[in-house]
Amino acid sequence: MIPYSGHIEEKTSLRWRQHFRYTSNPYAASRSDISPNNTDAAMSDQPFPTAAFKQQSHGIEVSFPAGQGDFRSVRNSCAAACRAFNSTPEDADVKVRGEKWLDIVKPNRPKKADGTSAEEGTMVTHDQAITNPTLKATIPFVKPPLWVDYGTRLKVASTTFINRNCVILDTPVADLIIGERCNIGTNCTIVCVGHPVSLEGRRTTKLSTGAPVTIGNDVWIGANVTILPGVSIGNGAVIGAGTVVNCNIPPMTLAVGSPVRLVKALALNEDKPAVLIKTLDESKELTNSLPMEHWDGTDAAFRAAQAAQLAQKSNRRGGSEHQRVEEQQRERLRKSEIVVITAVTTVVLALLMLFSLFFFAGLYLGESRGCLRSSDL
């Protein structure tokens, strides 16, 4: 196991808010819900963060008014682009789907009169890259439906694959970066947005918070994974299905669970050899199925099925629950044997002591009687 130091980084959002309060935001003057009685709105006269501060603020949590007009407008435009992308037929031209994707992440790109990208010959799809290995895809392969909040700071590498029902809750104040050659399973959720934990903060300021998320190159994320704000996943990592990622994941690591835990370090090549099928005709000739499990309705068959399941788990995990139960039973048996032996030994010792007591008492009484008879003489 490689050393793990990927704990959640120290949160600096509170310190940031202490210096840059709500009125520090240039949009605050246009907000109608700010009143002189709002203490949060009058706590700071600091200017809006400069370029130097932006350089220092890399990786921190940033507050922003999601309900403000400009933010809401961008979110509505992104929602419309997502609806157009999701309504595109599955058999539509891949370049058409590519243009729909660019409408989500690059809505302000230069376009021709027909609405397509202005640059000729720059779009290479995954299908083209598979057919011609000398080409590299310029558009990620994303299966609809897909849901994105803003898209303004969403950066997905062109060689990445995103499966169906991916929900990306990105923000306009923090980058969401997905690296090269990543595979993201179905029903995954990537969250960059949050809200104040305190009830008062949620009632008064009504701010949202944004923190960056970075997914490295060659990462495989299983189905139903949730990635929380402020998390980075290292190159080559594998995230098991159903995992909740709430802390940083080192490179080349297998991580599973809710909350996530590290299982092991990954080797560069540890996959078992698999049968290679190159054509659809070959796949039709392949016999690859598991036998139907049969149950005759008896308890004996049910217990046999349970035993087989325990044996299967034993082969997969390197140690079975059944073996652990047997070991516990053997340990309890050893303890009971020790208790029985101790009890028997105690009884025997007690009997010996009692016999000795009677024996010495008899000797003492016998000597006493002998002394009395001699004195009578």
GROMACS .gro file of C-alpha atoms in nm:
model
  377
    1MET     CA    1   0.000   0.000   0.000
    2ILE     CA    2   0.139   0.339  -0.092
    3PRO     CA    3   0.149   0.610   0.176
    4TYR     CA    4  -0.169   0.809   0.188
    5SER     CA    5  -0.174   1.173   0.284
    6GLY     CA    6  -0.479   1.280   0.086
    7HIS     CA    7  -0.681   1.417   0.372
    8ILE     CA    8  -0.921   1.698   0.304
    9GLU     CA    9  -0.722   2.017   0.271
   10GLU     CA   10  -0.767   2.285   0.532
   11LYS     CA   11  -1.075   2.482   0.447
   12THR     CA   12  -1.001   2.850   0.395
   13SER     CA   13  -1.350   2.960   0.298
   14LEU     CA   14  -1.424   3.104   0.642
   15ARG     CA   15  -1.105   3.308   0.636
   16TRP     CA   16  -1.189   3.424   0.285
   17ARG     CA   17  -1.539   3.529   0.390
   18GLN     CA   18  -1.396   3.725   0.682
   19HIS     CA   19  -1.204   3.942   0.436
   20PHE     CA   20  -1.444   3.951   0.142
   21ARG     CA   21  -1.803   3.975   0.261
   22TYR     CA   22  -2.116   3.991   0.054
   23THR     CA   23  -2.072   4.359  -0.039
   24SER     CA   24  -1.728   4.278  -0.178
   25ASN     CA   25  -1.901   4.119  -0.476
   26PRO     CA   26  -1.949   4.368  -0.760
   27TYR     CA   27  -2.299   4.232  -0.816
   28ALA     CA   28  -2.406   4.318  -0.459
   29ALA     CA   29  -2.506   4.674  -0.550
   30SER     CA   30  -2.769   4.540  -0.788
   31ARG     CA   31  -2.922   4.306  -0.533
   32SER     CA   32  -3.254   4.433  -0.398
   33ASP     CA   33  -3.252   4.205  -0.095
   34ILE     CA   34  -2.962   4.383   0.077
   35SER     CA   35  -3.069   4.622   0.350
   36PRO     CA   36  -2.870   4.845   0.591
   37ASN     CA   37  -2.980   4.607   0.868
   38ASN     CA   38  -2.797   4.321   0.709
   39THR     CA   39  -2.479   4.304   0.917
   40ASP     CA   40  -2.310   4.065   0.675
   41ALA     CA   41  -2.353   4.320   0.395
   42ALA     CA   42  -2.178   4.594   0.592
   43MET     CA   43  -1.897   4.403   0.760
   44SER     CA   44  -1.624   4.469   0.505
   45ASP     CA   45  -1.510   4.753   0.288
   46GLN     CA   46  -1.249   4.540   0.115
   47PRO     CA   47  -1.236   4.563  -0.265
   48PHE     CA   48  -1.330   4.273  -0.488
   49PRO     CA   49  -1.040   4.022  -0.520
   50THR     CA   50  -0.767   4.143  -0.753
   51ALA     CA   51  -0.565   3.939  -0.997
   52ALA     CA   52  -0.303   3.882  -0.725
   53PHE     CA   53  -0.569   3.749  -0.490
   54LYS     CA   54  -0.710   3.526  -0.762
   55GLN     CA   55  -0.367   3.370  -0.793
   56GLN     CA   56  -0.358   3.312  -0.416
   57SER     CA   57  -0.714   3.178  -0.403
   58HIS     CA   58  -0.638   2.867  -0.610
   59GLY     CA   59  -0.826   2.569  -0.472
   60ILE     CA   60  -1.033   2.745  -0.207
   61GLU     CA   61  -1.406   2.764  -0.155
   62VAL     CA   62  -1.563   3.085  -0.292
   63SER     CA   63  -1.906   3.230  -0.219
   64PHE     CA   64  -2.125   3.374  -0.494
   65PRO     CA   65  -2.490   3.483  -0.534
   66ALA     CA   66  -2.632   3.212  -0.759
   67GLY     CA   67  -2.969   3.389  -0.775
   68GLN     CA   68  -2.821   3.710  -0.916
   69GLY     CA   69  -2.929   3.798  -1.270
   70ASP     CA   70  -2.606   3.726  -1.458
   71PHE     CA   71  -2.549   3.393  -1.288
   72ARG     CA   72  -2.910   3.291  -1.339
   73SER     CA   73  -2.895   3.388  -1.707
   74VAL     CA   74  -2.590   3.170  -1.770
   75ARG     CA   75  -2.752   2.882  -1.586
   76ASN     CA   76  -3.070   2.912  -1.793
   77SER     CA   77  -2.870   2.920  -2.116
   78CYS     CA   78  -2.678   2.609  -2.011
   79ALA     CA   79  -3.004   2.433  -1.923
   80ALA     CA   80  -3.139   2.509  -2.271
   81ALA     CA   81  -2.818   2.374  -2.429
   82CYS     CA   82  -2.847   2.055  -2.219
   83ARG     CA   83  -3.208   2.006  -2.331
   84ALA     CA   84  -3.101   2.042  -2.694
   85PHE     CA   85  -2.815   1.795  -2.640
   86ASN     CA   86  -3.040   1.540  -2.468
   87SER     CA   87  -3.307   1.565  -2.737
   88THR     CA   88  -3.060   1.480  -3.014
   89PRO     CA   89  -3.146   1.133  -3.155
   90GLU     CA   90  -2.909   0.849  -3.080
   91ASP     CA   91  -2.854   0.789  -3.453
   92ALA     CA   92  -2.780   1.154  -3.527
   93ASP     CA   93  -2.452   1.242  -3.691
   94VAL     CA   94  -2.172   1.242  -3.435
   95LYS     CA   95  -2.062   1.587  -3.547
   96VAL     CA   96  -2.410   1.718  -3.476
   97ARG     CA   97  -2.385   1.582  -3.124
   98GLY     CA   98  -2.039   1.734  -3.102
   99GLU     CA   99  -2.180   2.078  -3.184
  100LYS     CA  100  -2.448   2.030  -2.919
  101TRP     CA  101  -2.175   1.950  -2.667
  102LEU     CA  102  -1.982   2.263  -2.759
  103ASP     CA  103  -2.299   2.465  -2.708
  104ILE     CA  104  -2.280   2.355  -2.342
  105VAL     CA  105  -1.911   2.416  -2.268
  106LYS     CA  106  -1.825   2.680  -2.533
  107PRO     CA  107  -2.146   2.868  -2.610
  108ASN     CA  108  -1.960   3.185  -2.717
  109ARG     CA  109  -1.728   3.023  -2.972
  110PRO     CA  110  -1.716   3.166  -3.326
  111LYS     CA  111  -1.981   3.007  -3.548
  112LYS     CA  112  -2.066   2.994  -3.916
  113ALA     CA  113  -2.401   3.091  -4.060
  114ASP     CA  114  -2.538   2.740  -4.007
  115GLY     CA  115  -2.448   2.750  -3.636
  116THR     CA  116  -2.155   2.509  -3.653
  117SER     CA  117  -1.801   2.585  -3.538
  118ALA     CA  118  -1.618   2.839  -3.753
  119GLU     CA  119  -1.295   2.639  -3.768
  120GLU     CA  120  -1.308   2.393  -4.060
  121GLY     CA  121  -1.177   2.042  -4.012
  122THR     CA  122  -1.100   2.079  -3.642
  123MET     CA  123  -1.367   1.844  -3.503
  124VAL     CA  124  -1.259   1.482  -3.476
  125THR     CA  125  -1.505   1.243  -3.314
  126HIS     CA  126  -1.431   0.923  -3.121
  127ASP     CA  127  -1.567   0.717  -3.409
  128GLN     CA  128  -1.319   0.877  -3.646
  129ALA     CA  129  -1.033   0.826  -3.400
  130ILE     CA  130  -1.117   0.455  -3.363
  131THR     CA  131  -1.131   0.410  -3.741
  132ASN     CA  132  -0.809   0.604  -3.794
  133PRO     CA  133  -0.565   0.558  -3.500
  134THR     CA  134  -0.349   0.844  -3.629
  135LEU     CA  135  -0.624   1.089  -3.534
  136LYS     CA  136  -0.703   1.214  -3.186
  137ALA     CA  137  -1.058   1.296  -3.088
  138THR     CA  138  -1.130   1.663  -3.026
  139ILE     CA  139  -1.478   1.609  -2.876
  140PRO     CA  140  -1.541   1.387  -2.572
  141PHE     CA  141  -1.784   1.099  -2.613
  142VAL     CA  142  -2.082   1.191  -2.394
  143LYS     CA  143  -2.402   0.986  -2.391
  144PRO     CA  144  -2.728   1.169  -2.318
  145PRO     CA  145  -2.894   1.253  -2.094
  146LEU     CA  146  -2.643   1.492  -1.938
  147TRP     CA  147  -2.712   1.774  -1.693
  148VAL     CA  148  -2.474   2.066  -1.638
  149ASP     CA  149  -2.542   2.380  -1.433
  150TYR     CA  150  -2.317   2.646  -1.588
  151GLY     CA  151  -2.055   2.497  -1.822
  152THR     CA  152  -1.840   2.810  -1.807
  153ARG     CA  153  -1.553   2.645  -1.617
  154LEU     CA  154  -1.613   2.285  -1.717
  155LYS     CA  155  -1.311   2.138  -1.894
  156VAL     CA  156  -1.343   1.780  -2.023
  157ALA     CA  157  -1.057   1.626  -2.221
  158SER     CA  158  -1.146   1.518  -2.572
  159THR     CA  159  -1.047   1.154  -2.516
  160THR     CA  160  -1.280   1.105  -2.218
  161PHE     CA  161  -1.602   0.900  -2.216
  162ILE     CA  162  -1.904   0.997  -2.001
  163ASN     CA  163  -2.191   0.751  -1.978
  164ARG     CA  164  -2.562   0.823  -1.935
  165ASN     CA  165  -2.730   1.026  -1.661
  166CYS     CA  166  -2.423   1.216  -1.552
  167VAL     CA  167  -2.508   1.518  -1.335
  168ILE     CA  168  -2.244   1.792  -1.315
  169LEU     CA  169  -2.321   2.061  -1.057
  170ASP     CA  170  -2.046   2.300  -1.157
  171THR     CA  171  -2.006   2.667  -1.062
  172PRO     CA  172  -1.881   2.985  -1.231
  173VAL     CA  173  -1.621   3.044  -0.956
  174ALA     CA  174  -1.421   2.717  -0.958
  175ASP     CA  175  -1.284   2.489  -1.227
  176LEU     CA  176  -1.409   2.135  -1.286
  177ILE     CA  177  -1.139   1.953  -1.480
  178ILE     CA  178  -1.165   1.598  -1.618
  179GLY     CA  179  -0.843   1.465  -1.770
  180GLU     CA  180  -0.755   1.250  -2.070
  181ARG     CA  181  -0.883   0.896  -2.132
  182CYS     CA  182  -1.120   0.890  -1.836
  183ASN     CA  183  -1.421   0.659  -1.816
  184ILE     CA  184  -1.716   0.787  -1.612
  185GLY     CA  185  -1.995   0.538  -1.544
  186THR     CA  186  -2.370   0.583  -1.544
  187ASN     CA  187  -2.558   0.791  -1.286
  188CYS     CA  188  -2.247   0.969  -1.159
  189THR     CA  189  -2.274   1.304  -0.983
  190ILE     CA  190  -1.991   1.555  -0.965
  191VAL     CA  191  -2.062   1.834  -0.717
  192CYS     CA  192  -1.873   2.164  -0.701
  193VAL     CA  193  -2.146   2.369  -0.532
  194GLY     CA  194  -2.243   2.394  -0.166
  195HIS     CA  195  -2.425   2.614   0.083
  196PRO     CA  196  -2.353   2.750   0.432
  197VAL     CA  197  -2.380   2.491   0.705
  198SER     CA  198  -2.525   2.729   0.961
  199LEU     CA  199  -2.898   2.793   0.953
  200GLU     CA  200  -2.846   3.167   0.987
  201GLY     CA  201  -2.610   3.170   0.690
  202ARG     CA  202  -2.864   2.993   0.472
  203ARG     CA  203  -3.144   3.223   0.583
  204THR     CA  204  -2.974   3.561   0.549
  205THR     CA  205  -2.700   3.563   0.285
  206LYS     CA  206  -2.857   3.300   0.054
  207LEU     CA  207  -2.516   3.248  -0.101
  208SER     CA  208  -2.385   2.942  -0.280
  209THR     CA  209  -2.028   2.824  -0.245
  210GLY     CA  210  -1.808   2.681  -0.515
  211ALA     CA  211  -1.496   2.465  -0.480
  212PRO     CA  212  -1.291   2.309  -0.760
  213VAL     CA  213  -1.283   1.941  -0.853
  214THR     CA  214  -1.002   1.782  -1.053
  215ILE     CA  215  -1.009   1.432  -1.202
  216GLY     CA  216  -0.673   1.326  -1.342
  217ASN     CA  217  -0.584   1.131  -1.653
  218ASP     CA  218  -0.679   0.764  -1.705
  219VAL     CA  219  -0.927   0.760  -1.416
  220TRP     CA  220  -1.210   0.506  -1.412
  221ILE     CA  221  -1.514   0.610  -1.211
  222GLY     CA  222  -1.775   0.338  -1.160
  223ALA     CA  223  -2.152   0.373  -1.170
  224ASN     CA  224  -2.343   0.576  -0.909
  225VAL     CA  225  -2.035   0.754  -0.776
  226THR     CA  226  -2.070   1.092  -0.603
  227ILE     CA  227  -1.772   1.330  -0.601
  228LEU     CA  228  -1.796   1.616  -0.351
  229PRO     CA  229  -1.653   1.971  -0.373
  230GLY     CA  230  -1.283   2.038  -0.321
  231VAL     CA  231  -1.170   1.686  -0.418
  232SER     CA  232  -0.891   1.579  -0.652
  233ILE     CA  233  -0.850   1.228  -0.793
  234GLY     CA  234  -0.502   1.128  -0.901
  235ASN     CA  235  -0.395   0.987  -1.236
  236GLY     CA  236  -0.484   0.624  -1.296
  237ALA     CA  237  -0.712   0.588  -0.993
  238VAL     CA  238  -1.016   0.359  -0.993
  239ILE     CA  239  -1.330   0.455  -0.796
  240GLY     CA  240  -1.564   0.163  -0.724
  241ALA     CA  241  -1.937   0.179  -0.795
  242GLY     CA  242  -2.150   0.357  -0.536
  243THR     CA  243  -1.856   0.537  -0.375
  244VAL     CA  244  -1.888   0.879  -0.210
  245VAL     CA  245  -1.558   1.059  -0.268
  246ASN     CA  246  -1.517   1.316   0.012
  247CYS     CA  247  -1.136   1.341   0.021
  248ASN     CA  248  -0.842   1.341  -0.217
  249ILE     CA  249  -0.751   1.012  -0.385
  250PRO     CA  250  -0.382   0.940  -0.459
  251PRO     CA  251  -0.275   0.831  -0.807
  252MET     CA  252  -0.291   0.462  -0.902
  253THR     CA  253  -0.520   0.372  -0.612
  254LEU     CA  254  -0.837   0.163  -0.585
  255ALA     CA  255  -1.091   0.339  -0.363
  256VAL     CA  256  -1.441   0.224  -0.265
  257GLY     CA  257  -1.708   0.282  -0.002
  258SER     CA  258  -1.927   0.549   0.152
  259PRO     CA  259  -1.739   0.739   0.275
  260VAL     CA  260  -1.450   0.644   0.052
  261ARG     CA  261  -1.165   0.428   0.179
  262LEU     CA  262  -0.846   0.319   0.007
  263VAL     CA  263  -0.827  -0.052  -0.078
  264LYS     CA  264  -0.492  -0.099  -0.245
  265ALA     CA  265  -0.232   0.049  -0.475
  266LEU     CA  266  -0.270  -0.046  -0.840
  267ALA     CA  267   0.000  -0.195  -1.061
  268LEU     CA  268   0.053  -0.072  -1.414
  269ASN     CA  269  -0.066  -0.405  -1.555
  270GLU     CA  270  -0.244  -0.650  -1.327
  271ASP     CA  271  -0.546  -0.743  -1.538
  272LYS     CA  272  -0.610  -1.111  -1.606
  273PRO     CA  273  -0.589  -1.222  -1.971
  274ALA     CA  274  -0.924  -1.198  -2.144
  275VAL     CA  275  -1.062  -1.336  -2.467
  276LEU     CA  276  -1.032  -1.079  -2.746
  277ILE     CA  277  -1.327  -1.047  -2.985
  278LYS     CA  278  -1.261  -0.823  -3.284
  279THR     CA  279  -1.580  -0.845  -3.489
  280LEU     CA  280  -1.952  -0.876  -3.429
  281ASP     CA  281  -1.959  -1.209  -3.614
  282GLU     CA  282  -1.703  -1.350  -3.371
  283SER     CA  283  -1.913  -1.235  -3.076
  284LYS     CA  284  -2.213  -1.428  -3.209
  285GLU     CA  285  -2.014  -1.750  -3.199
  286LEU     CA  286  -1.892  -1.694  -2.845
  287THR     CA  287  -2.051  -1.901  -2.567
  288ASN     CA  288  -2.029  -1.695  -2.250
  289SER     CA  289  -2.299  -1.742  -1.985
  290LEU     CA  290  -2.348  -1.862  -1.630
  291PRO     CA  291  -2.563  -2.167  -1.553
  292MET     CA  292  -2.914  -2.115  -1.420
  293GLU     CA  293  -2.926  -2.170  -1.045
  294HIS     CA  294  -3.173  -2.447  -0.955
  295TRP     CA  295  -3.364  -2.475  -0.627
  296ASP     CA  296  -3.597  -2.764  -0.554
  297GLY     CA  297  -3.773  -2.590  -0.267
  298THR     CA  298  -3.601  -2.781   0.015
  299ASP     CA  299  -3.410  -2.636   0.308
  300ALA     CA  300  -3.115  -2.859   0.224
  301ALA     CA  301  -3.085  -2.699  -0.119
  302PHE     CA  302  -3.109  -2.355   0.037
  303ARG     CA  303  -2.829  -2.435   0.284
  304ALA     CA  304  -2.620  -2.577   0.000
  305ALA     CA  305  -2.671  -2.255  -0.196
  306GLN     CA  306  -2.564  -2.053   0.109
  307ALA     CA  307  -2.251  -2.268   0.145
  308ALA     CA  308  -2.171  -2.221  -0.225
  309GLN     CA  309  -2.214  -1.846  -0.191
  310LEU     CA  310  -1.980  -1.840   0.107
  311ALA     CA  311  -1.725  -2.041  -0.090
  312GLN     CA  312  -1.752  -1.799  -0.381
  313LYS     CA  313  -1.692  -1.503  -0.149
  314SER     CA  314  -1.395  -1.687  -0.006
  315ASN     CA  315  -1.239  -1.722  -0.351
  316ARG     CA  316  -1.296  -1.356  -0.430
  317ARG     CA  317  -1.179  -1.205  -0.103
  318GLY     CA  318  -0.903  -1.446  -0.011
  319GLY     CA  319  -1.079  -1.545   0.312
  320SER     CA  320  -1.437  -1.636   0.375
  321GLU     CA  321  -1.683  -1.536   0.641
  322HIS     CA  322  -1.750  -1.904   0.693
  323GLN     CA  323  -1.388  -1.965   0.784
  324ARG     CA  324  -1.394  -1.674   1.025
  325VAL     CA  325  -1.709  -1.814   1.188
  326GLU     CA  326  -1.545  -2.155   1.222
  327GLU     CA  327  -1.236  -1.995   1.371
  328GLN     CA  328  -1.454  -1.812   1.622
  329GLN     CA  329  -1.630  -2.138   1.709
  330ARG     CA  330  -1.296  -2.313   1.758
  331GLU     CA  331  -1.181  -2.026   1.979
  332ARG     CA  332  -1.498  -2.051   2.188
  333LEU     CA  333  -1.447  -2.430   2.213
  334ARG     CA  334  -1.090  -2.381   2.334
  335LYS     CA  335  -1.211  -2.132   2.592
  336SER     CA  336  -1.486  -2.371   2.710
  337GLU     CA  337  -1.232  -2.655   2.736
  338ILE     CA  338  -1.009  -2.434   2.946
  339VAL     CA  339  -1.304  -2.348   3.170
  340VAL     CA  340  -1.397  -2.718   3.213
  341ILE     CA  341  -1.038  -2.820   3.285
  342THR     CA  342  -1.004  -2.538   3.537
  343ALA     CA  343  -1.329  -2.638   3.707
  344VAL     CA  344  -1.231  -3.006   3.727
  345THR     CA  345  -0.888  -2.918   3.859
  346THR     CA  346  -1.043  -2.692   4.122
  347VAL     CA  347  -1.284  -2.968   4.235
  348VAL     CA  348  -1.003  -3.226   4.254
  349LEU     CA  349  -0.784  -2.990   4.453
  350ALA     CA  350  -1.073  -2.914   4.685
  351LEU     CA  351  -1.136  -3.287   4.743
  352LEU     CA  352  -0.769  -3.349   4.808
  353MET     CA  353  -0.760  -3.066   5.056
  354LEU     CA  354  -1.074  -3.198   5.226
  355PHE     CA  355  -0.932  -3.552   5.237
  356SER     CA  356  -0.607  -3.420   5.382
  357LEU     CA  357  -0.799  -3.226   5.642
  358PHE     CA  358  -0.992  -3.534   5.749
  359PHE     CA  359  -0.676  -3.746   5.747
  360PHE     CA  360  -0.477  -3.514   5.967
  361ALA     CA  361  -0.778  -3.459   6.190
  362GLY     CA  362  -0.807  -3.839   6.235
  363LEU     CA  363  -0.441  -3.869   6.321
  364TYR     CA  364  -0.470  -3.592   6.571
  365LEU     CA  365  -0.776  -3.747   6.737
  366GLY     CA  366  -0.610  -4.093   6.741
  367GLU     CA  367  -0.301  -3.961   6.916
  368SER     CA  368  -0.517  -3.776   7.165
  369ARG     CA  369  -0.704  -4.096   7.258
  370GLY     CA  370  -0.378  -4.290   7.293
  371CYS     CA  371  -0.248  -4.030   7.533
  372LEU     CA  372  -0.565  -4.049   7.742
  373ARG     CA  373  -0.547  -4.430   7.770
  374SER     CA  374  -0.183  -4.422   7.877
  375SER     CA  375  -0.262  -4.165   8.145
  376ASP     CA  376  -0.534  -4.392   8.284
  377LEU     CA  377  -0.279  -4.662   8.335
   0.00000   0.00000   0.00000
